[in-house]
Structure formats: C-alpha cells, structure tokens
Amino acid sequence: MKLKLYIIPPLLASLVPSTKAFVEPESTFGTSLIEAANSTRASAGTTFYFGDEIPNESSANLFEHLDFSGATFDARSGKVANIDLSVPILPGDGNNLLWSVGFADSSAGMPEDAAEWQAVGANAVQDWIYSNQQELGIDASELFASASAFNGEDETAVRSAVHGDGDLIQFSLQRTFKGVVVRGSRASATIKAGNLVNVGFELWSEIASDFDVLPRITAREAYQILARSTGYELKKGRSCKPELQILTQAAGEVPIFSTKGLRASSSFKEATPDVGQGYTTYLVWKVCPTFKGQTIEEFEALVDAKTSTIYSFRDTVEYYQAKGDVYPLSNDGKDENGQLQLDWPMPFAQVGSEVTDTGGNYFNGGTVSAYLYGPYANMVDSCGREILTGSNGVDWGGDKAKGDCGTPGFGGPGNTHASRSGFYELNKIMEMARSHLPSNSWLQKQLLAVMNVNNSCNAYWNGKNIYFYRSGNGCGNTGEIAAVVDHEWGHGMDAWDVARGISQPSGEGIADVYAALRLNDSCIGRGFYQKPCGGNGNACLSCTGAYYDYSWSKRVFAFLNESIYLGVRDIDYMKRKNQSPSTFSWADKNCNGVHCLGYVYSEAIWSLYKRHLQSPPYNYDENTALEITTRLTYIGAGNVQTWFEGSPGSGGCGTSSGYRQFLLADDDNGNVNDGTPHMVAIYNAFNEQEIACKSPTVKDSGCAGNPNQAPIVTASPGDMRAALFWNGVSGASNYEVFRAEGVNGCSQGKVKLVTLSSNDRSYTDTGLQNGREYYYIVIPKGPNAACFGPASQCTTVVPSESVTTTTSTTTSTVTTNPTSSTPCGNGVCELSKNETPLTCSNDCIVQELALSSGADNNKAMMFAATPVKDVSFASIGIVGKKNGNSLIRIYTRAGSYSGFESSSSGWELCFNQSVGLQLGVPTFIDLTCSTHTPAGTIRSFHVYSKNGMNIQKGTSNTSNTLLQVSESVTLKDLFKQVQGTGIMAGSLRFYEASAN
C-alpha cells in the first residue's frame, strides 16, 4: 500500500483542505489545494499477530511473562493490542462478588449514579492494570494522569460512559509521558456485569526513559515556520492553545513538510519491520495558526520541537405549544417525506421564561417571546434573527415562505425553512441519543447551528458548531435536509464520545450511520444534488430525490435513465450498481477520500440491521432489529478510535475496532470469549467487508430463557399524554418502551422512553402535542440489556382533550361533552361519579402551582400543601439534575410529615418506577393513589429521585390563590436524615374536586 499524497510547490502554496465535508469540498481559501496532511488510505501497514503466530526470530522474549490466552499483538509495538478476558473486578451479575457483607441488603454500598460508577470502575481498572503492567509490557504510571477527573476538557481526563445502571462501563485512558500527552496513544477497558472483559492498547510505542521533553524551538517559532512553508501571512487569533505533544509514527514514514517548503515527494516503507521496532516518536508542537484570507478553515499543525520538521498540517473542520412548518426528511418535493409538514412541534424551545417539552407545549399564559433556541440547540440564521411574539400559543408557520431566506411574513428574517426544519431535527436526534447515552455530557449541552451560510453545496462541523449552506449551483439547501443535519451532528457525537476525537480512518461512516438509523434510510442526503450518486465508481441505483427550480416559479423533477436522482451516498451496497460489499480490499484500490473509506464499515452496520438480524436464525422483525442495531451503535461506537486497520480479512483485530466494540456492547454475561447473543450476525456483517477478526471464536450464546413472544399493547390518549398497557410475556425481566413520530410512523429511529421491571406493565408518556400521531412499541428484555425479545406491534396514539381509547386493532372515542345521562358538564368535578381530568376535563380543570426554579441538587424532600378549597392532586413535576432515567418514588399522607420523616409507616406509596427526567424541564409524574384533600387540611408528600433532582435550598414555602405549600425540607436519602429547608423545582398540578 502506498501513501497517497497531493503535493504542490511552495510558490503555488495554498492550505490543506478539509477532507471531512459532507461532500469532498472545493477550496474556500487559496488558489489550489493539497491533501497531504489528511492523506486517506484504508490501512497504514499495521499487522496484528495472535500469540502462536509471532515470528520466532522476532519475538526475542517479548512475551515471556504473558499469560493471557486469546491476546492480539501489534507487530509494530511488540506489545499487547487487545485482550478479551473475564475477570471479576466489581460485584455484578457476571460474578459472585458482593458490595457489602453482614447487611440485610446485599446492595448496600452499590453506586447510585453514573459518577459513582465511573469512580469505582476507574479505580478497579487502575488496580488491575498496575497489577499486570509487567505482563502487559507497559508502564502503568503513563496512564491515569488525572484519574480523579472524568469526561472533562483536559485531554488527560479519564473518559467513560456508563450504561444500564452500571451493567456496562467503558473507559478511554490517555497515555502521557513525563506529563506530555502521547498523541493517539491510549488504553481502553470495558467492564460488563462486574467483569473486566476487554483491555487494549493503541499506538503504544516504546519511549526511551531518556526521551527529552524540553523543546528547542518555541511555539511562536513553530507558527513562523508554518508561515514560511505555506507562503501565507499569519494574523492574530488561533483555534487551540499551543501544546507540546509526543507524536508516534510508523517507521519509514517521511514527513510531508520541511523548513524548505513542501516536499515534492513522500514515501512509506511497506515492509513489515521486526516485531517491536515499528514505531518512532518525536516531540512536537501542536499549533493552530490563522492566516490572512482564511474563512471557515480551522488549521492544526504538528511541528517537530527539536528539528522544525512539519509532520502534519490539516483543516480540522468536519464539513456536511410552539409549532411550525418543517421538512421531515428532504426538501425535494418527491413524496410526503419531501414536502413541508404543517404545525409540527418546536421541542425544547425557549418561550418566555419556559422551555417547551417534546411536544412543544408550555404552560404560562399571556404574551411571550419565542426563539429557535433552547437547552440543546441554538439556530443562528445568516438571513437574520428570529423572534416570534404571541399569546395563547406561538405558531412559526412557514408554508407561504419561498427561497432560502423566505419567511411567512412574521417571526423575523431568521424564521426560515432551514432554521425551523433544522431545529426540529436536531432536537429529535439529540433526544434519541440522550435516551441511549444518558451519561454523555456533550448531549446535555447546547449545540450552535448556523443556517443559510452564503455559499452552496456543502455543510460542515468545525469541532464546535455545525454549518449549513443555501441552495444554488445544482444543490439544495442543506439545512432543509434531515440526513445532512443528522450527519453533521453525528460528527459531534463521534468527537465527544468515550474515545473523543473523530474516529479513523474516516469519521464519515459513523456520521452516515447515525443519520441512517434516525431516518431509517440508507440514502444519505436525499435532495442534495442535481446529479447521480456516483458511489466511487459503484453508482447508486435508488438513492434518489428531486430538485427545485430555484426561480421558485415551479418545482420540477429531474430524470436520468428513468430514475429521479439527487442522493449523495447510499450505505446499502445492494442499492448500488455492483451489489457487492465495499470491502477493505476494494477501499485500498478505489478510495481517495474519507467518504469512500466510510463505506467499508457503514455498510457493515446497515447490513447487520437490514439483512443479518432479520434472517435465520434470528428472524427479528424490523423494529427489533433496528433497536438492537441502534443500541450496539450508540454504545459500541463510543469507544472506537479506529474502525478498521491492518490488512483485509483481519481489519477488525485492533482493540478499538468497530467489530470488537460491537461485540463488547453485545455481551450479556461479562465474558466475550464464550460468545455473545448476536455474535454470528455481527461477525458476518463485518467479515463481508473484511473488517472482522477470527478471535474470539465466533458463536452465539447467552440470554437463556429469553422471551419469544411479543406483548400486545393497548393505549388510551389523554390531554398531552398517552397511557400504554400491555400483557406480561414469559421470560421478560423488564420492558423497554419506545416512541416515534412523523410521517414514517414506527419505521424510523425511536426515543427509548423507559425501562420497567417485569411487574410494571403500563406507562404514561407525557408532554405530547395534542392532535399529533405518536407511535409506540414495547420490547420485552431477557436477563440482560443485550437480550431482546420480539417487539410489539406498532401502536398509534393521538393525544387529545377528548378521551380516546386506542388498541392494536380498534379505536373508540368517548366524548367529554355533557349529555342528559352524564353529570359531566355541570361545573363540579365529582369524585363519587369517577370524574377525573381524563374523563371529564370540562369539570375537573387542572391548575398548577410553580414550586421553584432552583438549580441545587438533592435526592429526597418532603413538603406539606394546604388548599383553600377541596382539591385532588393530579401530578408532580420533577426537574432532573441531568437528562436520563432515575428511580422515582412518591409517598403521600393526610396530615403533616412532622414526626414521620424516618419511616414509611403512615405513608401511602403513590409511585415507584424508573422515569426519564430532563434537565431544566419538569417531567410530570401522575399520582395514582387517592389524594383528595379537604379545604384547610394538610396533605404531605415525600418525593425521592435516586439520581437527583433540582431543588432550591433555604426556601420552604410558596403559594397561589388556591394552594399553599407552607413547609418543605430536604433529606439526605429516602426517609433518611432531614438536612434543612428547601423546596423542589418544578410544579404541583391539582384540580378542585368534591368528594360527594
């Protein structure tokens, strides 16, 4: 394999382009382009050996102390690359360890949230690596430089992700040497069911103890060297802080630059070196220069801190009820997916002092100002600022708008199709991602999206924000195309997962996969081009769309060979001309860019979903196969640093390969070596692309007694809610509930709403848009999160103020309007007539008392409420301290809580199940017990959230004209230790009701 470089002499100097645009970009800076620093190839000559394959003449006692079976070795480093094992290091379902001894509750001392799981897991991994460092051939002190810091901005922080309340924990451990980051070199570890199941090491070169980390040139001199080499003048400003790092390069690889200018040639030594002699290391300055004339580029360079040689120079940019009108998938007009949809919710948007819920609902009346920004997305439109003022609801409209900067005539110049559609799609894919990765900190932050950039035919991620171009030059508006929005967001997800940074050899494949799983469409970017999807010589057969006549006088379709066209890529190889996988070998011969390399593994994931899981022996239905693949992707991709490397046929043997990480995500018992529930399907999908590995032995195993029947779901809609019920299924340990919405029904990516125990067979989904169709499935799970039973049928619910009962086969409506035979409508909510807000919303009018907007955190609290009139309490809104599931328990009693703080005796349990909480937004918990409270009497509540909730310390009372909360205290835990005064964030919903 030869290193492919594109070199120009210094007199024609321009700067390195981005190679990670949504499409391969054209220059926005300079007169010509080179791709030297971002040279793309399928492999870099890495060779992996198994223990019995190491050449005798090269081994030279390298592994005389190693006593691990099934290990894989990196021939270049001569060190362990990957070990699959099953070593108990924490109590879990995979072993007999205990959290405590001598206590009635064996789980006493068990971590209670993600932060505690991270801490105990990191300590356990650290102890194991230190105990085995001699056998591993490493210096463990080069890891855990910041063992107490988790997932922070510091490059040396321990990166981790916790899944399933500690069932699966992933770690990424940055290597340092004498306090200097060793670039690209790390250890990874995975704990499953309490067992350490995988440890791996990447780019672990041998660094001599006398390696000097003191530079001979300064960072300022490194900038000047870059200016001389490129011929461009520096200007003030930089996108990163200068930093000394240690660079590891394959032996024989020649730098692309020198102080004399750009080299005219470069070479790569193809011969495999002796085992352990394949890497060299250099002390380098990482600098991020800014040049005059530069626009969107953000450059990063590596300059030798001793010799001034330039090793790398690259552009790090990664290119590609409140309601409104939205393009659901594309703006191509081809079908319902490509046509403007009216009155879709604007979720998680700022309206006045509130943030809307997933259905775009807010609750404070009066005149408010609304914006297309919120806790998760902030739309900045180059056409201008958006702002919409309204009362009793805000409607952004949009159906009258024409052109990129066209608006419906209100909402400001930023109320464009791109901003509305992009805001909706970003919030929906992030909601889906948060449901699978509740501990990921990046998903809790706001992402800035710049819409209608005054350019055409691209979109990009620049490491912090995402950008979308206007229509023109044969391309559609990229901000109006859901797959493009999801793809660019996917670069951010890739950059901010456990492994951090854009994955290699191409991050384009995983960005495509995130988009494809969300939209259930292998065609990436429908509506982007007015030309066929080329497929790097393997043209698309059905990745099609339509395009606009940009004069806006009419919309037209374009035809070529009787096919409508406009797609950019299709990751289903059966929908391209050759109808064969884009293998590792194919990529070596045909790829000259990161998008082409992305085919190799994105096709594997799509085939896993569409073919292997839906074929014998599994025969999963499409919804179950989609959720299995989605789970494996969100968990497995998180710790991938290099999707494939080495050589065709064994491209998945690296420790951070996609193949290995998918197996770890699929493991059910803390031992990958004995197989996983879907190992054969995963192997076949990746092996078709030549990126699997023969170790561990391929076999399906686990999930004994797994459910084999689908539950039958019925549903009852209510006001902004849907109540779901289902029958019990034999073998189910718990049930997962999923929701979708939009024109494709259940045939798209879904939000995982909740995981319930086998005894809980009902769930109420709240915060929905009345009149909108929502789609639900329930999946029974076996003994572990990796064990899937068949999904229920897709059940459709339309929330409404009318009471509608929807089952799997029939729909009936019960009116709430008064008739001669019903008391509903007489102005009195009569509990004796079984009237409730669901059965008689005309009489049982729900009102709300806001408790506080505090941002302090606590697990438990008690408060006492006194009504002015007879009332019943409907629900309590709890604000999470973060997004994610939390066990919620709510107790109530008639009378004061004073004297009852330390025991559940005298309390009635109203609610006890896991709930998906949201940061900054109340999640309303329906109270299922009797809460009728006569005027002037006290009703007390004890609210507990295992993973915390927001409160306001020091405040103990609040009131409105009908209800007063006069006492409120915080507790350390459930019925444990009163700490002081404080009132919970969120609100209390109630309604006047007569007991007669």
PDB file of C-alpha atoms in Angstrom, residues 389-476:
ATOM      1  CA  THR A 389     -44.263  37.168  19.928  1.00  0.00           C
ATOM      2  CA  GLY A 390     -47.641  35.658  20.646  1.00  0.00           C
ATOM      3  CA  SER A 391     -50.197  34.798  23.267  1.00  0.00           C
ATOM      4  CA  ASN A 392     -52.062  31.547  23.909  1.00  0.00           C
ATOM      5  CA  GLY A 393     -49.583  29.667  21.749  1.00  0.00           C
ATOM      6  CA  VAL A 394     -46.989  30.545  19.129  1.00  0.00           C
ATOM      7  CA  ASP A 395     -47.044  29.295  15.546  1.00  0.00           C
ATOM      8  CA  TRP A 396     -43.931  29.881  13.450  1.00  0.00           C
ATOM      9  CA  GLY A 397     -45.846  28.988  10.262  1.00  0.00           C
ATOM     10  CA  GLY A 398     -43.804  28.644   7.091  1.00  0.00           C
ATOM     11  CA  ASP A 399     -45.998  27.323   4.295  1.00  0.00           C
ATOM     12  CA  LYS A 400     -46.045  30.691   2.495  1.00  0.00           C
ATOM     13  CA  ALA A 401     -42.259  31.126   2.542  1.00  0.00           C
ATOM     14  CA  LYS A 402     -40.271  30.894  -0.694  1.00  0.00           C
ATOM     15  CA  GLY A 403     -36.498  30.703  -1.152  1.00  0.00           C
ATOM     16  CA  ASP A 404     -33.623  30.226   1.262  1.00  0.00           C
ATOM     17  CA  CYS A 405     -34.302  33.438   3.206  1.00  0.00           C
ATOM     18  CA  GLY A 406     -38.044  33.376   2.626  1.00  0.00           C
ATOM     19  CA  THR A 407     -40.295  33.682   5.688  1.00  0.00           C
ATOM     20  CA  PRO A 408     -44.071  33.545   6.207  1.00  0.00           C
ATOM     21  CA  GLY A 409     -44.023  37.282   6.885  1.00  0.00           C
ATOM     22  CA  PHE A 410     -43.598  37.072  10.651  1.00  0.00           C
ATOM     23  CA  GLY A 411     -41.136  35.662  13.154  1.00  0.00           C
ATOM     24  CA  GLY A 412     -38.243  37.778  11.903  1.00  0.00           C
ATOM     25  CA  PRO A 413     -35.880  37.234   8.953  1.00  0.00           C
ATOM     26  CA  GLY A 414     -34.473  34.106  10.638  1.00  0.00           C
ATOM     27  CA  ASN A 415     -37.814  32.265  10.516  1.00  0.00           C
ATOM     28  CA  THR A 416     -36.699  30.244   7.502  1.00  0.00           C
ATOM     29  CA  HIS A 417     -37.388  26.703   6.363  1.00  0.00           C
ATOM     30  CA  ALA A 418     -33.817  25.761   7.242  1.00  0.00           C
ATOM     31  CA  SER A 419     -33.966  27.111  10.800  1.00  0.00           C
ATOM     32  CA  ARG A 420     -37.334  25.551  11.618  1.00  0.00           C
ATOM     33  CA  SER A 421     -36.539  22.190   9.992  1.00  0.00           C
ATOM     34  CA  GLY A 422     -33.027  22.084  11.414  1.00  0.00           C
ATOM     35  CA  PHE A 423     -34.227  22.988  14.916  1.00  0.00           C
ATOM     36  CA  TYR A 424     -36.808  20.206  14.891  1.00  0.00           C
ATOM     37  CA  GLU A 425     -34.442  17.567  13.502  1.00  0.00           C
ATOM     38  CA  LEU A 426     -31.523  18.442  15.773  1.00  0.00           C
ATOM     39  CA  ASN A 427     -33.707  18.242  18.860  1.00  0.00           C
ATOM     40  CA  LYS A 428     -35.203  14.932  17.794  1.00  0.00           C
ATOM     41  CA  ILE A 429     -31.931  13.152  17.050  1.00  0.00           C
ATOM     42  CA  MET A 430     -30.451  14.518  20.281  1.00  0.00           C
ATOM     43  CA  GLU A 431     -33.499  13.326  22.236  1.00  0.00           C
ATOM     44  CA  MET A 432     -32.989   9.885  20.706  1.00  0.00           C
ATOM     45  CA  ALA A 433     -29.270   9.939  21.555  1.00  0.00           C
ATOM     46  CA  ARG A 434     -29.858  11.057  25.152  1.00  0.00           C
ATOM     47  CA  SER A 435     -32.201   8.125  25.656  1.00  0.00           C
ATOM     48  CA  HIS A 436     -29.345   5.743  24.800  1.00  0.00           C
ATOM     49  CA  LEU A 437     -26.463   7.720  26.343  1.00  0.00           C
ATOM     50  CA  PRO A 438     -27.879   9.478  29.413  1.00  0.00           C
ATOM     51  CA  SER A 439     -24.435   9.989  30.977  1.00  0.00           C
ATOM     52  CA  ASN A 440     -22.861  11.689  27.938  1.00  0.00           C
ATOM     53  CA  SER A 441     -22.152  15.286  28.984  1.00  0.00           C
ATOM     54  CA  TRP A 442     -21.971  16.684  25.421  1.00  0.00           C
ATOM     55  CA  LEU A 443     -25.592  15.684  24.824  1.00  0.00           C
ATOM     56  CA  GLN A 444     -26.664  17.879  27.739  1.00  0.00           C
ATOM     57  CA  LYS A 445     -25.105  20.987  26.193  1.00  0.00           C
ATOM     58  CA  GLN A 446     -26.356  23.441  23.611  1.00  0.00           C
ATOM     59  CA  LEU A 447     -25.174  22.994  20.018  1.00  0.00           C
ATOM     60  CA  LEU A 448     -24.971  26.045  17.782  1.00  0.00           C
ATOM     61  CA  ALA A 449     -26.182  25.564  14.201  1.00  0.00           C
ATOM     62  CA  VAL A 450     -25.517  28.257  11.603  1.00  0.00           C
ATOM     63  CA  MET A 451     -28.111  28.101   8.836  1.00  0.00           C
ATOM     64  CA  ASN A 452     -28.176  29.598   5.337  1.00  0.00           C
ATOM     65  CA  VAL A 453     -24.454  30.289   5.122  1.00  0.00           C
ATOM     66  CA  ASN A 454     -23.988  32.340   1.946  1.00  0.00           C
ATOM     67  CA  ASN A 455     -22.431  29.527  -0.058  1.00  0.00           C
ATOM     68  CA  SER A 456     -23.713  26.369  -1.695  1.00  0.00           C
ATOM     69  CA  CYS A 457     -23.258  22.614  -1.967  1.00  0.00           C
ATOM     70  CA  ASN A 458     -21.938  21.699   1.481  1.00  0.00           C
ATOM     71  CA  ALA A 459     -22.300  21.573   5.241  1.00  0.00           C
ATOM     72  CA  TYR A 460     -19.680  21.027   7.924  1.00  0.00           C
ATOM     73  CA  TRP A 461     -18.775  20.526  11.593  1.00  0.00           C
ATOM     74  CA  ASN A 462     -15.851  22.643  12.779  1.00  0.00           C
ATOM     75  CA  GLY A 463     -15.197  20.927  16.088  1.00  0.00           C
ATOM     76  CA  LYS A 464     -17.701  23.079  17.995  1.00  0.00           C
ATOM     77  CA  ASN A 465     -20.599  24.106  15.754  1.00  0.00           C
ATOM     78  CA  ILE A 466     -22.369  22.921  12.597  1.00  0.00           C
ATOM     79  CA  TYR A 467     -22.932  24.945   9.414  1.00  0.00           C
ATOM     80  CA  PHE A 468     -25.366  24.557   6.509  1.00  0.00           C
ATOM     81  CA  TYR A 469     -25.333  26.225   3.075  1.00  0.00           C
ATOM     82  CA  ARG A 470     -28.011  27.819   0.937  1.00  0.00           C
ATOM     83  CA  SER A 471     -29.281  26.336  -2.309  1.00  0.00           C
ATOM     84  CA  GLY A 472     -27.602  27.025  -5.635  1.00  0.00           C
ATOM     85  CA  ASN A 473     -25.155  25.650  -8.198  1.00  0.00           C
ATOM     86  CA  GLY A 474     -27.221  22.498  -8.582  1.00  0.00           C
ATOM     87  CA  CYS A 475     -27.578  21.805  -4.861  1.00  0.00           C
ATOM     88  CA  GLY A 476     -30.451  22.054  -2.396  1.00  0.00           C
TER      89      GLY A 476
END
